[in-house]
Short mmCIF file of C-alpha atoms and ligand atoms in Angstrom, two decimals:
data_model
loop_
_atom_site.label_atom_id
_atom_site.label_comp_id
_atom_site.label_asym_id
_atom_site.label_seq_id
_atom_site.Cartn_x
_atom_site.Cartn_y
_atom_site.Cartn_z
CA UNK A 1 -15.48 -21.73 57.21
CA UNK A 2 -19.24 -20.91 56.69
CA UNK A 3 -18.65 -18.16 54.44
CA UNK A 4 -16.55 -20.77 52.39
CA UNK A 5 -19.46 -23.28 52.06
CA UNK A 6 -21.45 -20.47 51.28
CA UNK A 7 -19.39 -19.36 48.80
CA UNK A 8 -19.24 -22.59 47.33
CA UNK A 9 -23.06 -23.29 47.49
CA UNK A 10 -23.48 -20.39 45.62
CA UNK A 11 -21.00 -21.11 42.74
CA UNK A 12 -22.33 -24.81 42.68
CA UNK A 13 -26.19 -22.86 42.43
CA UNK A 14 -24.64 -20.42 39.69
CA UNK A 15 -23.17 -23.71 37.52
CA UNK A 16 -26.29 -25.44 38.14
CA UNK A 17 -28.21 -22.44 37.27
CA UNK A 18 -25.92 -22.25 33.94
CA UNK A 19 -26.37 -25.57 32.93
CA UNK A 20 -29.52 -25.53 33.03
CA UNK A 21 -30.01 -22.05 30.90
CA UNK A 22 -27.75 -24.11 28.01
CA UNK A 23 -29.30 -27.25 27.54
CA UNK A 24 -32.92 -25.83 27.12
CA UNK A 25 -33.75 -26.04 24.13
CA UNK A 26 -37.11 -23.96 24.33
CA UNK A 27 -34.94 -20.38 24.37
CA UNK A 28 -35.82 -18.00 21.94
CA UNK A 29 -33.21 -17.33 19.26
CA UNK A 30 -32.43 -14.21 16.71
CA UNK A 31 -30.01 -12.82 14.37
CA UNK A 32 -27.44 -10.10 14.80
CA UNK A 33 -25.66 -9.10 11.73
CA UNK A 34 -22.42 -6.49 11.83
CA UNK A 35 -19.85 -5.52 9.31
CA UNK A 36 -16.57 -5.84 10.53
CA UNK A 37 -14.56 -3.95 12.20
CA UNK A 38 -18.21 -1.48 13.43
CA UNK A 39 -19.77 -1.36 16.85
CA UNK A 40 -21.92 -4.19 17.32
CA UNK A 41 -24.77 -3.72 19.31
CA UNK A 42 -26.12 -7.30 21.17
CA UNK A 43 -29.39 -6.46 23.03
CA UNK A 44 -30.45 -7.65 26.49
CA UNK A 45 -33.37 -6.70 28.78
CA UNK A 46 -34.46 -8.10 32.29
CA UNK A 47 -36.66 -6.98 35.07
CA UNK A 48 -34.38 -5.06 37.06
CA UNK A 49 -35.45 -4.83 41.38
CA UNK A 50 -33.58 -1.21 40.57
CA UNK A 51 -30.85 -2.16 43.34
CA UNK A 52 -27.98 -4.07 42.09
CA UNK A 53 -27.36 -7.11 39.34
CA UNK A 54 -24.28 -8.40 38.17
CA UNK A 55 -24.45 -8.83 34.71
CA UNK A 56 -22.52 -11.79 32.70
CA UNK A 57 -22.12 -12.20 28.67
CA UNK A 58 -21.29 -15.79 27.16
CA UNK A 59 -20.45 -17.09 23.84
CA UNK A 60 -20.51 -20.31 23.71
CA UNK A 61 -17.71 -21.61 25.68
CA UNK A 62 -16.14 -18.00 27.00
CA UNK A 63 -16.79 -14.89 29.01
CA UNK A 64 -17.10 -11.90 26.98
CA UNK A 65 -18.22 -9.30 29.93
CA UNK A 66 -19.04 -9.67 33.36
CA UNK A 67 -19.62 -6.48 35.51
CA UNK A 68 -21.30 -5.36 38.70
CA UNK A 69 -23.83 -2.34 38.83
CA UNK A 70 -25.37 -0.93 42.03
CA UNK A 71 -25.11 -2.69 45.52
CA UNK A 72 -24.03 -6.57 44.40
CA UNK A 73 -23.14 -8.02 48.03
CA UNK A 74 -24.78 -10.78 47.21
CA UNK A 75 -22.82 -12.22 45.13
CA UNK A 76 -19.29 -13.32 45.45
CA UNK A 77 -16.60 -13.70 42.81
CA UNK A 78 -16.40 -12.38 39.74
CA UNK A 79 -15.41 -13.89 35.98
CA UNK A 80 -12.74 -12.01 34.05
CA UNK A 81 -13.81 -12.09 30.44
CA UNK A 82 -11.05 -13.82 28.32
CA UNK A 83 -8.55 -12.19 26.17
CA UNK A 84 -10.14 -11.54 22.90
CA UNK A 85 -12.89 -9.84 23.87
CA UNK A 86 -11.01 -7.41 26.69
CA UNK A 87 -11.07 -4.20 26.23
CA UNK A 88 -13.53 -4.37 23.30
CA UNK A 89 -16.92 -4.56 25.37
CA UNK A 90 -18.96 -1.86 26.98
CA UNK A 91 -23.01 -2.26 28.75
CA UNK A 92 -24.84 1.55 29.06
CA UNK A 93 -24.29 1.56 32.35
CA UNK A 94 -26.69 4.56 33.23
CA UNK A 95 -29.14 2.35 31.59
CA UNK A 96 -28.15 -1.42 33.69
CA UNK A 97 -30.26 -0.58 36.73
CA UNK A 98 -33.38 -0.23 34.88
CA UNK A 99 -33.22 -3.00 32.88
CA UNK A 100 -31.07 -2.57 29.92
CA UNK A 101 -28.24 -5.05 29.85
CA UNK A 102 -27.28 -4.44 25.84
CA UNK A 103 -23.72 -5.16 25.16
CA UNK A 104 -21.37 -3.33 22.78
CA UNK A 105 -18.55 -5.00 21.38
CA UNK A 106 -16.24 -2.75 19.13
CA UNK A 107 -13.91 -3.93 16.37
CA UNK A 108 -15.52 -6.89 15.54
CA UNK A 109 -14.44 -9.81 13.41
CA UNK A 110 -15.58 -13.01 11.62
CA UNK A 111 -14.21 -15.05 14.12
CA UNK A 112 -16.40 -13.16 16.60
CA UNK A 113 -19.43 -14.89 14.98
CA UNK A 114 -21.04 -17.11 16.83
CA UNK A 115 -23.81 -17.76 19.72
CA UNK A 116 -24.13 -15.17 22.58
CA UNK A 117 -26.35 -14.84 25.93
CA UNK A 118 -26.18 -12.75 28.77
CA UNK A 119 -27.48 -13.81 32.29
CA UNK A 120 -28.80 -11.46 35.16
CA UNK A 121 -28.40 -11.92 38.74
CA UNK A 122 -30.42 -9.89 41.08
CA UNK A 123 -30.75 -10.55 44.70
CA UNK A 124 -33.59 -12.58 44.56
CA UNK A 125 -33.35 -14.14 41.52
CA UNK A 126 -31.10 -14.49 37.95
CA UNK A 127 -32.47 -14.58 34.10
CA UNK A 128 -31.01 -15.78 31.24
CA UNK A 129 -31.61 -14.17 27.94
CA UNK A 130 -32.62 -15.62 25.01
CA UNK A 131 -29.85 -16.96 22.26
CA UNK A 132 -28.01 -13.99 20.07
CA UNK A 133 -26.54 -15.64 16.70
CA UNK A 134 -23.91 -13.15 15.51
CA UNK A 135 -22.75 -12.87 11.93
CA UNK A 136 -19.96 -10.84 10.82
CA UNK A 137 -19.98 -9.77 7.76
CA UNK A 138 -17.20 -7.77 5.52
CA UNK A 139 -17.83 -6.42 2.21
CA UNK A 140 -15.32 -6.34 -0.76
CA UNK A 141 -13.95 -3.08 -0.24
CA UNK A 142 -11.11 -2.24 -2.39
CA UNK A 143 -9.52 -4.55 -5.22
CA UNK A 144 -6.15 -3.81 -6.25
CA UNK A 145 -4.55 -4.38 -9.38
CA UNK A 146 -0.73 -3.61 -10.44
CA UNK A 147 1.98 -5.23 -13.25
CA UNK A 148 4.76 -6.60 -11.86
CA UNK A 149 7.31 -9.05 -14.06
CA UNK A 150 5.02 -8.84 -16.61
CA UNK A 151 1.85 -10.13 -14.70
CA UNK A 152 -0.72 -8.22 -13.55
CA UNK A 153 -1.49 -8.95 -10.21
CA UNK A 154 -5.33 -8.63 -8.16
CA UNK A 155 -5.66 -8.53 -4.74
CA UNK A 156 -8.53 -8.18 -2.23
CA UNK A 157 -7.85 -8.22 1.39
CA UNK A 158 -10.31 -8.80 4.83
CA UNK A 159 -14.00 -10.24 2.94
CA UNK A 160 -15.97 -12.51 4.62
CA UNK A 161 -17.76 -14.76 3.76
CA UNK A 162 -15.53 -16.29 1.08
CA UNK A 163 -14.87 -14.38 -2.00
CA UNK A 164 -14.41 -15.53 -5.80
CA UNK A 165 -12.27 -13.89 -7.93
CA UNK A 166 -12.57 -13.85 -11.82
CA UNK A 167 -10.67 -12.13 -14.69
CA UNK A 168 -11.97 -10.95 -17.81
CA UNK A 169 -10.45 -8.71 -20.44
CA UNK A 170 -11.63 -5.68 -22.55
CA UNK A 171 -11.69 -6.48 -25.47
CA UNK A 172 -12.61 -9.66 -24.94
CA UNK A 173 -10.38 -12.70 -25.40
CA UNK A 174 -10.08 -16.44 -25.07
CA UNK A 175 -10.03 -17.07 -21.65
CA UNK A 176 -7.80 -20.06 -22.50
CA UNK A 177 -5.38 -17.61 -23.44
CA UNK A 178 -3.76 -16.84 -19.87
CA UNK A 179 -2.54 -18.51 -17.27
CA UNK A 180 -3.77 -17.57 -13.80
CA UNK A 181 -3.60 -18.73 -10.24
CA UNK A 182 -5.49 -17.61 -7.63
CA UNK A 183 -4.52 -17.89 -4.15
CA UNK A 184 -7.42 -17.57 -1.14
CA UNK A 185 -6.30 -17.66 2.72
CA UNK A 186 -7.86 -17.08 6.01
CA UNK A 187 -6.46 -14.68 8.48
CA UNK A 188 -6.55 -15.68 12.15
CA UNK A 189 -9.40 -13.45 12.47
CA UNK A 190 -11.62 -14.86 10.18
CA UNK A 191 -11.04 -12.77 7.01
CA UNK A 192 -10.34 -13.99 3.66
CA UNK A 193 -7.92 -12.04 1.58
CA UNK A 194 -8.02 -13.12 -2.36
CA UNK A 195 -5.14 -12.77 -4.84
CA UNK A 196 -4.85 -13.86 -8.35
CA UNK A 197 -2.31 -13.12 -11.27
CA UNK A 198 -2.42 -13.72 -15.38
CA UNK A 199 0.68 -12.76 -17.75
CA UNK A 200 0.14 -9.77 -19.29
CA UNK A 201 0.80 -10.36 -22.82
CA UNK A 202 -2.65 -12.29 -24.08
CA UNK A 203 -0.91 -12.35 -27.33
CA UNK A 204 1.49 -10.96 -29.23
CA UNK A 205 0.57 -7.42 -30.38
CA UNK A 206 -2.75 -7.70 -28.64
CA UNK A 207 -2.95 -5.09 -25.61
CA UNK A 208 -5.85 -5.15 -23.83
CA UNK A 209 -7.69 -3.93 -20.37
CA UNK A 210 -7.67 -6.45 -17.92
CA UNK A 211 -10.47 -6.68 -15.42
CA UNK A 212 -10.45 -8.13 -12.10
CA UNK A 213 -14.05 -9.31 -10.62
CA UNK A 214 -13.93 -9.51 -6.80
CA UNK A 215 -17.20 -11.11 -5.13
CA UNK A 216 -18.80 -12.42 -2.27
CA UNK A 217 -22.37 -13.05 -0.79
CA UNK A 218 -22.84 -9.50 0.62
CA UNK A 219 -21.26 -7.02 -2.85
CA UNK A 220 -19.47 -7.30 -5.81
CA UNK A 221 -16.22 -4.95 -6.82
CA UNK A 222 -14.17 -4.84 -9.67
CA UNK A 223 -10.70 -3.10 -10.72
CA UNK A 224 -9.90 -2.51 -14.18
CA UNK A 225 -6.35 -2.35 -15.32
CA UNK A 226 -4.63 -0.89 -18.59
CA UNK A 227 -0.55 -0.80 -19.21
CA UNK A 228 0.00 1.96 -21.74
CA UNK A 229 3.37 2.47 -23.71
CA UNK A 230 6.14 3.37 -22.25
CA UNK A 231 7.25 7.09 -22.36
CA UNK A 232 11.06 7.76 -23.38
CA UNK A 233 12.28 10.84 -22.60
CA UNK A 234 15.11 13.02 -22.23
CA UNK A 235 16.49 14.97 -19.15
CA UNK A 236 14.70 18.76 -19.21
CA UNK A 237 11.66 17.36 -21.56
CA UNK A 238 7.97 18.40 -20.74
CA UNK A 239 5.94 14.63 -20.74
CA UNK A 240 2.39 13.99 -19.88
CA UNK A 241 1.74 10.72 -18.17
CA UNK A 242 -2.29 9.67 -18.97
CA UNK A 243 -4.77 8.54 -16.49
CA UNK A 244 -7.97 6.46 -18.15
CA UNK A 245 -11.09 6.32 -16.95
CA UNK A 246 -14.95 6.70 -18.43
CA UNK A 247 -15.52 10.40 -19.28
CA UNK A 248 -18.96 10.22 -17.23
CA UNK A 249 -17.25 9.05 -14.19
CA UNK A 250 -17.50 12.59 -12.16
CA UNK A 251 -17.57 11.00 -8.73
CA UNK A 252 -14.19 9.41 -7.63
CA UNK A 253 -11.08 9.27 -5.87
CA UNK A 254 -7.98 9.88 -7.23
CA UNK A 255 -4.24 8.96 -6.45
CA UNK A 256 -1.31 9.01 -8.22
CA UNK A 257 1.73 7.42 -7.37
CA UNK A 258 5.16 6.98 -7.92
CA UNK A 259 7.11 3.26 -8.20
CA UNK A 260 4.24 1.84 -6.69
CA UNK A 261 4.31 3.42 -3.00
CA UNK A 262 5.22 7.01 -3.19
CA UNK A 263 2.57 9.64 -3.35
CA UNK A 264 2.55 11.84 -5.89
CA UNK A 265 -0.74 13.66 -5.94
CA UNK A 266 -4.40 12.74 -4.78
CA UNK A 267 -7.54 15.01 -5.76
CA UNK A 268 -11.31 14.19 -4.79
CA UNK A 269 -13.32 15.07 -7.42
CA UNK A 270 -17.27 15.42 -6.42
CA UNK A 271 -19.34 16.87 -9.79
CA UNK A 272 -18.10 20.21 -10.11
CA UNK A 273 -15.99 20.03 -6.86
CA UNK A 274 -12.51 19.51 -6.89
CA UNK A 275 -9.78 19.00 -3.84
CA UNK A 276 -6.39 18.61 -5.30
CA UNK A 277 -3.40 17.42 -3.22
CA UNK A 278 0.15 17.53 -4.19
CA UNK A 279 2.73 16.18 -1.82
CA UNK A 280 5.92 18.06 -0.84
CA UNK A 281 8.24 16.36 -2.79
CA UNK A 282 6.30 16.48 -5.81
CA UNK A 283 5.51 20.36 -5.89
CA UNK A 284 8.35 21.51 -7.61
CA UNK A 285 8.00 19.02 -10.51
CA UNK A 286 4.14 18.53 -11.18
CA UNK A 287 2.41 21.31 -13.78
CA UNK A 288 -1.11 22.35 -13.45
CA UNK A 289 -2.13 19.68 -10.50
CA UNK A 290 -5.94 20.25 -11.15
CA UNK A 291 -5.73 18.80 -14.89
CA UNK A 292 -4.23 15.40 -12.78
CA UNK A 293 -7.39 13.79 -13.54
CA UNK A 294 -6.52 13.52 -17.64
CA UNK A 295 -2.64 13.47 -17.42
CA UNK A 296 0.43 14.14 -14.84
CA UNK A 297 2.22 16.95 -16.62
CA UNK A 298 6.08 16.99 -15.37
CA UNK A 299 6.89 20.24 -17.76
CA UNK A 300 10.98 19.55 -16.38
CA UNK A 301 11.74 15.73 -16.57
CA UNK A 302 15.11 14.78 -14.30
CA UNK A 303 17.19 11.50 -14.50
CA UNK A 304 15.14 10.50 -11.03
CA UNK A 305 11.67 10.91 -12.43
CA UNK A 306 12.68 7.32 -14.00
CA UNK A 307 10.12 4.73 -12.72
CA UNK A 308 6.60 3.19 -12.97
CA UNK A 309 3.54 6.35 -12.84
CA UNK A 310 0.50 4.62 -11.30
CA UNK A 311 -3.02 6.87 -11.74
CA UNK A 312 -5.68 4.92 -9.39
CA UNK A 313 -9.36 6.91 -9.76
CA UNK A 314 -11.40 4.66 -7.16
CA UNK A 315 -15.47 5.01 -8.01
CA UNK A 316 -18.30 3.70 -6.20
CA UNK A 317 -18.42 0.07 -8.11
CA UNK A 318 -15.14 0.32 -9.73
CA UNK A 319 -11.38 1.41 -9.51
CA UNK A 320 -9.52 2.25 -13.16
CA UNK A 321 -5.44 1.96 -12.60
CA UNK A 322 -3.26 3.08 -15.50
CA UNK A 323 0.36 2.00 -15.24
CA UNK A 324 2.64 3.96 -17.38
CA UNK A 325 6.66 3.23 -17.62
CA UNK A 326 8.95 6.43 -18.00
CA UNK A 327 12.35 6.06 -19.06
CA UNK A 328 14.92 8.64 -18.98
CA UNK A 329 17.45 8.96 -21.71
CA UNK A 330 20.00 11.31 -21.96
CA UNK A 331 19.64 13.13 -25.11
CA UNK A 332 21.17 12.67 -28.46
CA UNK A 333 23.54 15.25 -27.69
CA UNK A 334 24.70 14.17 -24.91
CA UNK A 335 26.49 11.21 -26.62
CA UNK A 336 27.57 14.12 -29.24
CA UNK A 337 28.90 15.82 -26.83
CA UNK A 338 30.62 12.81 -25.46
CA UNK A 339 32.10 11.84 -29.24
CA UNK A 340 33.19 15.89 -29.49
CA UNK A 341 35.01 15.43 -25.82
CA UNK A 342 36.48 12.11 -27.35
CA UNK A 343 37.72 13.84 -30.10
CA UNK A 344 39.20 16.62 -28.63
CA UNK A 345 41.38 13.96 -26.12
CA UNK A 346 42.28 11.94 -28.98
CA UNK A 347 43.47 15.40 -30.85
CA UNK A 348 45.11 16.51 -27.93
CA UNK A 349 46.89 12.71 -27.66
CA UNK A 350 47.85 13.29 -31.01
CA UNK A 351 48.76 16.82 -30.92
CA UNK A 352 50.33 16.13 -28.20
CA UNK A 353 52.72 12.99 -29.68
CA UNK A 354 53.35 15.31 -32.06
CA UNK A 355 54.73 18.14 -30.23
CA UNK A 356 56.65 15.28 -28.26
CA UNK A 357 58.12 14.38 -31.75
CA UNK A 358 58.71 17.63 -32.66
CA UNK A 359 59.91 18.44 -29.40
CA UNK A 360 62.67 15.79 -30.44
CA UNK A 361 63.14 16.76 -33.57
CA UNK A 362 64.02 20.13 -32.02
CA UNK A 363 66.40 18.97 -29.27
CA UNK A 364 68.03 16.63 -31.77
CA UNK A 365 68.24 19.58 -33.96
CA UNK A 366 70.05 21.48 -31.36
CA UNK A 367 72.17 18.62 -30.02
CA UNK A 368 73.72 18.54 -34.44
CA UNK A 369 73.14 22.51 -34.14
CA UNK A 370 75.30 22.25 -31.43
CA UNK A 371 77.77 20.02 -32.62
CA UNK A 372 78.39 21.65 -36.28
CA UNK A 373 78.37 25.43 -34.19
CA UNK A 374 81.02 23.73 -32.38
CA UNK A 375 82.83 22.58 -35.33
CA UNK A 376 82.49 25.80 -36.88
CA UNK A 377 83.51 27.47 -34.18
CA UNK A 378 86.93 25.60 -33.72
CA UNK A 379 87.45 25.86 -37.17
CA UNK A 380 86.97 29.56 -36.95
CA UNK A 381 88.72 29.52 -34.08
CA UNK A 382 91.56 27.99 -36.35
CA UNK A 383 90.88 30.25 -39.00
CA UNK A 384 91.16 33.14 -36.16
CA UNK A 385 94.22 31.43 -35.47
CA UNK A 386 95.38 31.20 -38.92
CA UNK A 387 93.80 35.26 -38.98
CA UNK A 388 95.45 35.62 -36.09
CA UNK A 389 98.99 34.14 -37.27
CA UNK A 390 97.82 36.27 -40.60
CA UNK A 391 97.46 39.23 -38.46
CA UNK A 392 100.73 38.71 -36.39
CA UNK A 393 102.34 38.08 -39.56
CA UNK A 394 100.40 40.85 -41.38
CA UNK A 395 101.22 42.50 -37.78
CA UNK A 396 104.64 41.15 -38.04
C1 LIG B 1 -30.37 0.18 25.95
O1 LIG B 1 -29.86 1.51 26.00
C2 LIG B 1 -29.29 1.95 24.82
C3 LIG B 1 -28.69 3.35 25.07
O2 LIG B 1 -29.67 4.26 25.48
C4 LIG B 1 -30.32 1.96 23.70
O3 LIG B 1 -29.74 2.40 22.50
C5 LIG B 1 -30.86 0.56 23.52
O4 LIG B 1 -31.88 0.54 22.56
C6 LIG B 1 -31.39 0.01 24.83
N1 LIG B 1 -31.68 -1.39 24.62
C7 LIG B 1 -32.75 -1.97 25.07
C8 LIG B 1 -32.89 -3.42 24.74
O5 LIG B 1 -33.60 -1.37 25.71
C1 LIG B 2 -26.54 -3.76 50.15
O1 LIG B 2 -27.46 -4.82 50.40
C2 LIG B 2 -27.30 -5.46 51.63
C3 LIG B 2 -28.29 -6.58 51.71
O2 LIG B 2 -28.04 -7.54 50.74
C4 LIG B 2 -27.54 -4.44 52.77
O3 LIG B 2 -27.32 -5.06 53.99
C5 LIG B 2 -26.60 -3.27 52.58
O4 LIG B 2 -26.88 -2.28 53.52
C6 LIG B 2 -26.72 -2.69 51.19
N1 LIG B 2 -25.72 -1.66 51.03
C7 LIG B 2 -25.96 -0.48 50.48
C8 LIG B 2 -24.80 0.47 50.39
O5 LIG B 2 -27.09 -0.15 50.16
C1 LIG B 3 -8.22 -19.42 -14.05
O1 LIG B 3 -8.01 -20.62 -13.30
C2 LIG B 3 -9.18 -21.28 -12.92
C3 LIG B 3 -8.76 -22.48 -12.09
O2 LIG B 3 -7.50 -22.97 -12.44
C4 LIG B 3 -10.03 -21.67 -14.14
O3 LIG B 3 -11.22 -22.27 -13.74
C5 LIG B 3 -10.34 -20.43 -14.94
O4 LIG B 3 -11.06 -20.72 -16.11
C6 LIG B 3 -9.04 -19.72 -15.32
N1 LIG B 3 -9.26 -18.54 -16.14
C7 LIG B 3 -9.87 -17.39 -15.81
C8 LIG B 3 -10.00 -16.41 -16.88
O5 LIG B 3 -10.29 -17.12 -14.69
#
C-alpha cells in the first residue's frame, strides 16, 4: 500500500513537474534543420551526479524516447515512446552518464517537424531542456519526364516544403499554346510529390524540347525532354537510336531503357572516366556499349526490339531524356516473298484443275477408247469369224 502512494506521489510530482516545464514561457528555444530521410541529431546536456538518470524525449504531445542509464531505483515506471518514432531513436549511451543526453532520430520526415524537449531525472533532482524546433527539409531530387498518349508527362516525388512546377519549351512558344494540369498531393508523411502534363504537339509541324521546372524553397531542378522521329526498320537492320544532351556536359549519369522500365544499359561518365553497364539481356544485341552516350547501336534489329528507347543522362542541375519510337517492319521482300508463295498456290490450284481436267479428259478418253476397242474388237472378232468361216471354207 505505501509503495503504491509512493508510486503515485511520484507520478503526480513527475506531471506536476511536466506541467510546469511546458507552460514557461522563459525556455530558451533553437532551430534544428535535417533533410529527410538523414540522421538527425537533437542535442541535450544536463549536469549529470555520474550515477543514474532516466532520460525522457517529448514532442509536443508524444514520447519519442525514454530510457534508463546507470542505477535508476528511484524512479518507477517507465513511458514507451509511441509508434512512429520506435525503433528510429538512439541517445550515445557511453556518453548519458556524463551529461550528454543528445538524441538521434533516423529516417526522418516532414511530419517529424515540430517542437522537441528532453527532461532529466537524477536522484536528487530532474531538468528540462530548452525547446528544439525541428524542420525537415527535402530537396527536389530527381524530375522525371516521359510521353505517354501523346502528352508528356513531369513528375517530382517526396519535396518539402511545397514545390511549383512550371513548363517551358525550347524554342520558345506561346505558353497559351498547351494545355496543362498540374496535380500536387501530400503523402501521409509530409512529402509533396508534383505532377504535371501538356500535349505534345504545340502545333502542327512545330517539334520542340519541352522543359519541366521543378522548385521549392531549399533548390531548383529541371528535366528537359525531346521526342525524336520514329525509326522504321526492318528485321536484321543495323539502327542507331540517339541520345541528346549538351556536348560540354562531361559529368552525368546515364541510363537507357527499354518500354519505359527495362534496363538496357547505364554508364557513369566522370571527365575522362567511363563505367559502362550492359544488362544480361541486352548483351547480345547492343554494339559498341561505350559509344551509348551519342547513340544505342543494335547492329541486328529483331521483331522484339519493337518499342519506345528512353536515353536519361541525369547532371548535377539537369536531366536530358530522349524518347525515340522503333518500329519493326518486315521487309519489302518479305511481302514479295509472300506474293511469289501466293503465286505458286494459285499455279499449283490451277495446274492442278488442270491436270484434274485432263485427268478427265484422259479417263473419258479411255472409257470411248474402250468402247470403240470393244467395237472393233467384236467386229474383228466377226471378221475372224467371217476369216474364220473363210478359213473353214477356204479350209473346207
Ligand atoms: C554527445 O555525444 C556525441 C557523441 O560523442 C557528440 O557527437 C555530441 O556532440 C555530444 N553532444 C553534446 C551536446 O555534448
Ligand atoms: C542504487 O541506489 C540505491 C539508492 O537509491 C542504493 O541503495 C543501491 O545500492 C544502488 N544500487 C547499486 C547497484 O549501486
Ligand atoms: C498551366 O496551368 C496553369 C494553371 O492552370 C497556368 O497558370 C499556366 O499559365 C499554364 N501554362 C504553363 C505553361 O505552365
Amino acid at each position: 500500500m505505501a509503495a503504491e502512494v509512493h508510486f503515485f506521489l511520484r507520478s503526480l510530482g513527475l506531471l506536476l513537474l511536466l506541467g510546469t516545464f511546458w507552460h514557461s514561457s522563459a525556455t530558451k528555444q533553437w532551430n534544428v534543420t535535417c533533410l529527410a530521410s538523414s540522421e538527425c541529431v537533437l542535442p541535450c546536456n544536463f549536469v549529470s551526479d555520474g550515477e543514474g538518470a532516466r532520460i525522457m524525449w517529448y514532442t509536443r504531445k508524444a514520447v519519442v524516447s525514454c530510457t534508463r542509464y546507470g542505477n535508476t531505483s528511484f524512479v518507477v515506471g517507465h513511458n514507451s515512446a509511441v509508434d512512429r518514432y520506435k525503433n528510429r531513436t538512439s541517445l550515445y549511451a557511453e556518453h548519458v552518464l556524463e551529461g550528454n543526453a543528445t538524441l538521434v532520430l533516423r529516417n526522418v520526415t516532414p511530419r517529424d517537424s515540430g517542437k522537441y524537449f528532453c527532461i532529466t531525472i537524477k536522484r536528487l533532482a530532474a531538468e528540462k531542456s530548452g525547446v528544439i524546433v525541428l524542420e525537415v527539409k527535402s530537396p527536389v531530387q530527381e524530375v522525371h519526364m516521359e510521353l505517354s498518349d501523346e502528352a508528356v508527362f513531369c513528375r517530382a516525388d517526396g519535396i518539402y516544403p511545397e514545390p511549383v512546377l512550371a513548363w517551358s519549351t525550347d524554342p520558345p512558344t506561346d505558353a497559351g499554346l498547351f494545355y496543362n494540369k498540374t496535380k500536387i498531393e501530400q503523402t501521409q508523411l509530409g512529402f509533396y510529390d508534383v505532377e504535371s502534363r501538356v500535349q505534345l504537339k504545340v502545333a502542327e509541324n512545330i517539334s520542340v524540347d519541352f522543359i519541366c521546372n521543378v522548385s521549392n524553397a531549399i533548390n531548383s531542378r529541371r528535366a528537359r525532354f525531346k521526342m525524336e522521329e520514329s525509326i522504321h526498320t526492318a528485321p536484321g537492320s543495323e539502327i542507331k537510336i540517339p541520345c541528346s544532351f549538351p556536348a560540354e556536359v562531361d559529368t552525368f549519369d546515364l541510363l537507357w531503357r527499354f518500354r519505359r522500365s527495362e534496363h538496357i544499359l547505364s554508364m557513369n561518365v566522370s571527365g575522362l572516366r567511363r563505367r559502362t553497364t550492359v544488362s544480361e539481356d541486352w548483351k547480345i544485341h547492343v554494339m559498341d556499349g561505350r559509344s551509348a552516350w551519342r547513340h544505342l547501336k543494335l547492329p541486328n534489329v529483331v521483331a522484339e526490339h519493337q518499342g519506345t528507347y528512353t536515353c536519361q543522362v541525369r547532371t548535377s542541375q539537369v536531366t536530358y531524356v530522349t524518347q525515340t519510337d522503333v518500329i519493326v517492319t518486315p521487309d519489302s521482300k518479305v511481302p514479295l516473298l509472300i506474293y511469289t508463295i501466293l503465286g505458286v498456290l494459285s499455279f499449283l490450284m490451277a495446274a492442278s484443275s488442270g491436270v484434274l481436267a485432263f485427268i478427265g479428259c484422259k479417263v473419258r478418253t479411255l472409257l470411248g477408247y474402250q468402247k470403240t476397242h470393244s467395237r472393233e474388237r467384236d467386229s474383228t472378232a466377226s471378221n475372224q469369224e467371217s476369216n474364220k468361216v473363210t478359213v473353214d471354207g477356204a479350209r473346207t
